[in-house]
XYZ file of C-alpha atoms in Angstrom:
144
model
C -21.799 -1.414 11.600
C -18.147 -0.764 12.315
C -16.245 1.516 9.943
C -13.769 -1.336 9.438
C -16.506 -3.788 8.449
C -18.024 -1.417 5.909
C -17.843 -2.774 2.363
C -16.348 0.593 1.330
C -13.522 0.545 3.896
C -11.073 -1.709 2.039
C -11.481 0.035 -1.346
C -10.967 3.401 0.352
C -7.764 2.212 1.986
C -6.563 0.901 -1.372
C -7.345 4.297 -2.947
C -5.302 5.958 -0.196
C -2.449 3.533 -0.881
C -2.652 4.262 -4.608
C -2.692 8.026 -4.043
C 0.250 8.020 -1.627
C 2.328 5.834 -3.952
C 1.436 7.916 -7.003
C 2.442 11.119 -5.219
C 5.695 9.704 -3.858
C 6.569 8.006 -7.138
C 5.838 11.138 -9.161
C 8.019 13.246 -6.858
C 10.873 10.764 -7.053
C 10.712 10.526 -10.844
C 10.186 14.230 -11.508
C 12.768 15.487 -9.020
C 15.282 12.640 -8.907
C 18.386 14.833 -9.010
C 17.165 17.358 -6.462
C 15.970 14.628 -4.100
C 19.280 12.788 -4.441
C 21.170 15.934 -3.406
C 18.788 16.747 -0.554
C 18.432 13.223 0.844
C 21.817 11.654 0.198
C 20.068 8.736 -1.506
C 21.423 7.611 -4.885
C 19.543 8.915 -7.925
C 19.163 5.423 -9.476
C 17.538 4.173 -6.264
C 15.131 7.109 -6.203
C 14.301 6.736 -9.909
C 13.873 2.957 -9.703
C 11.656 3.038 -6.641
C 9.758 5.998 -8.096
C 8.908 4.070 -11.259
C 7.960 1.029 -9.155
C 5.681 3.180 -6.989
C 3.909 4.575 -10.052
C 3.282 1.070 -11.400
C 2.156 -0.110 -7.966
C -0.193 2.890 -7.679
C -1.893 1.809 -10.906
C -2.286 -1.743 -9.564
C -3.640 -0.494 -6.222
C -6.121 1.775 -8.048
C -7.257 -1.211 -10.110
C -7.837 -3.233 -6.926
C -9.686 -0.319 -5.323
C -11.973 0.067 -8.326
C -13.301 -3.489 -8.253
C -16.850 -4.056 -7.050
C -15.454 -6.869 -4.915
C -11.906 -6.191 -3.729
C -9.503 -9.001 -4.746
C -8.750 -10.300 -1.246
C -5.806 -12.496 -2.233
C -4.075 -9.643 -4.046
C -4.715 -7.285 -1.156
C -3.220 -9.883 1.178
C -0.080 -9.773 -0.968
C -0.151 -5.983 -0.796
C -0.193 -6.179 3.009
C 2.903 -8.389 2.964
C 4.560 -6.120 0.403
C 3.848 -3.018 2.454
C 5.366 -4.562 5.578
C 8.325 -5.665 3.435
C 8.758 -2.097 2.120
C 8.872 -0.807 5.702
C 11.511 -3.385 6.654
C 13.545 -2.472 3.564
C 13.356 1.227 4.487
C 14.680 0.551 7.979
C 17.359 -1.802 6.625
C 18.482 0.887 4.187
C 18.951 3.384 6.996
C 20.577 0.926 9.411
C 22.983 -0.397 6.780
C 24.801 2.901 6.449
C 25.381 2.136 2.745
C 24.588 5.700 1.739
C 25.375 9.091 3.307
C 21.726 9.783 4.090
C 21.011 13.322 5.296
C 18.502 14.233 8.002
C 15.984 15.015 5.262
C 16.762 11.639 3.682
C 16.099 9.893 6.989
C 12.803 11.735 7.283
C 11.891 10.808 3.667
C 12.603 7.114 4.223
C 11.023 6.958 7.700
C 7.888 8.719 6.411
C 7.538 6.041 3.735
C 8.049 3.285 6.310
C 5.462 4.770 8.664
C 2.953 5.332 5.861
C 3.133 1.773 4.540
C 2.898 0.269 8.025
C -0.269 2.257 8.704
C -1.713 1.296 5.319
C -0.791 -2.371 5.768
C -2.441 -2.443 9.182
C -5.599 -0.828 7.813
C -5.649 -3.230 4.853
C -5.163 -6.216 7.152
C -7.923 -4.968 9.456
C -10.238 -4.495 6.478
C -9.494 -8.004 5.237
C -10.138 -9.536 8.674
C -13.330 -7.576 9.273
C -14.837 -8.455 5.894
C -13.770 -12.116 5.952
C -17.235 -13.253 7.023
C -18.868 -11.374 4.142
C -16.536 -13.051 1.641
C -17.273 -16.481 3.098
C -21.023 -15.905 3.007
C -20.871 -14.716 -0.608
C -18.778 -17.705 -1.692
C -21.078 -20.114 0.134
C -24.125 -19.025 -1.839
C -25.430 -21.585 -4.260
C -26.465 -20.384 -7.724
C -30.114 -20.701 -6.709
C -29.481 -18.372 -3.739
C -28.267 -15.630 -6.074
C -31.563 -15.327 -7.975
């Protein structure tokens, strides 16, 4: 069995997503002022996205903890992760803020992380699609 087709693969990726968002969100909330000075990003942006990341981490942990991962929600997560990466790049390209080299690294690290996670989530969804179809095709009598 492929690692990607394992029933544990998708929950593990969601746990990784939850952990990375919790860590990033906690750093941004706890050290908003210091990060704003070091990165050149506005404090309200760091605080707002930090709070969002903490809430998202809780949602991702909930999805990861389910016996059967909620495929539709994870599909939305994939789209959201790709959207986050696009927003990160747009932020840097826009030149709206005087982003420092450390700020560029901070934003690009987030973009790279969510692209990798989105790709892994998408792969997990595709590889387990057959299992979900087989489970939904079972008649009540087949479950006993």
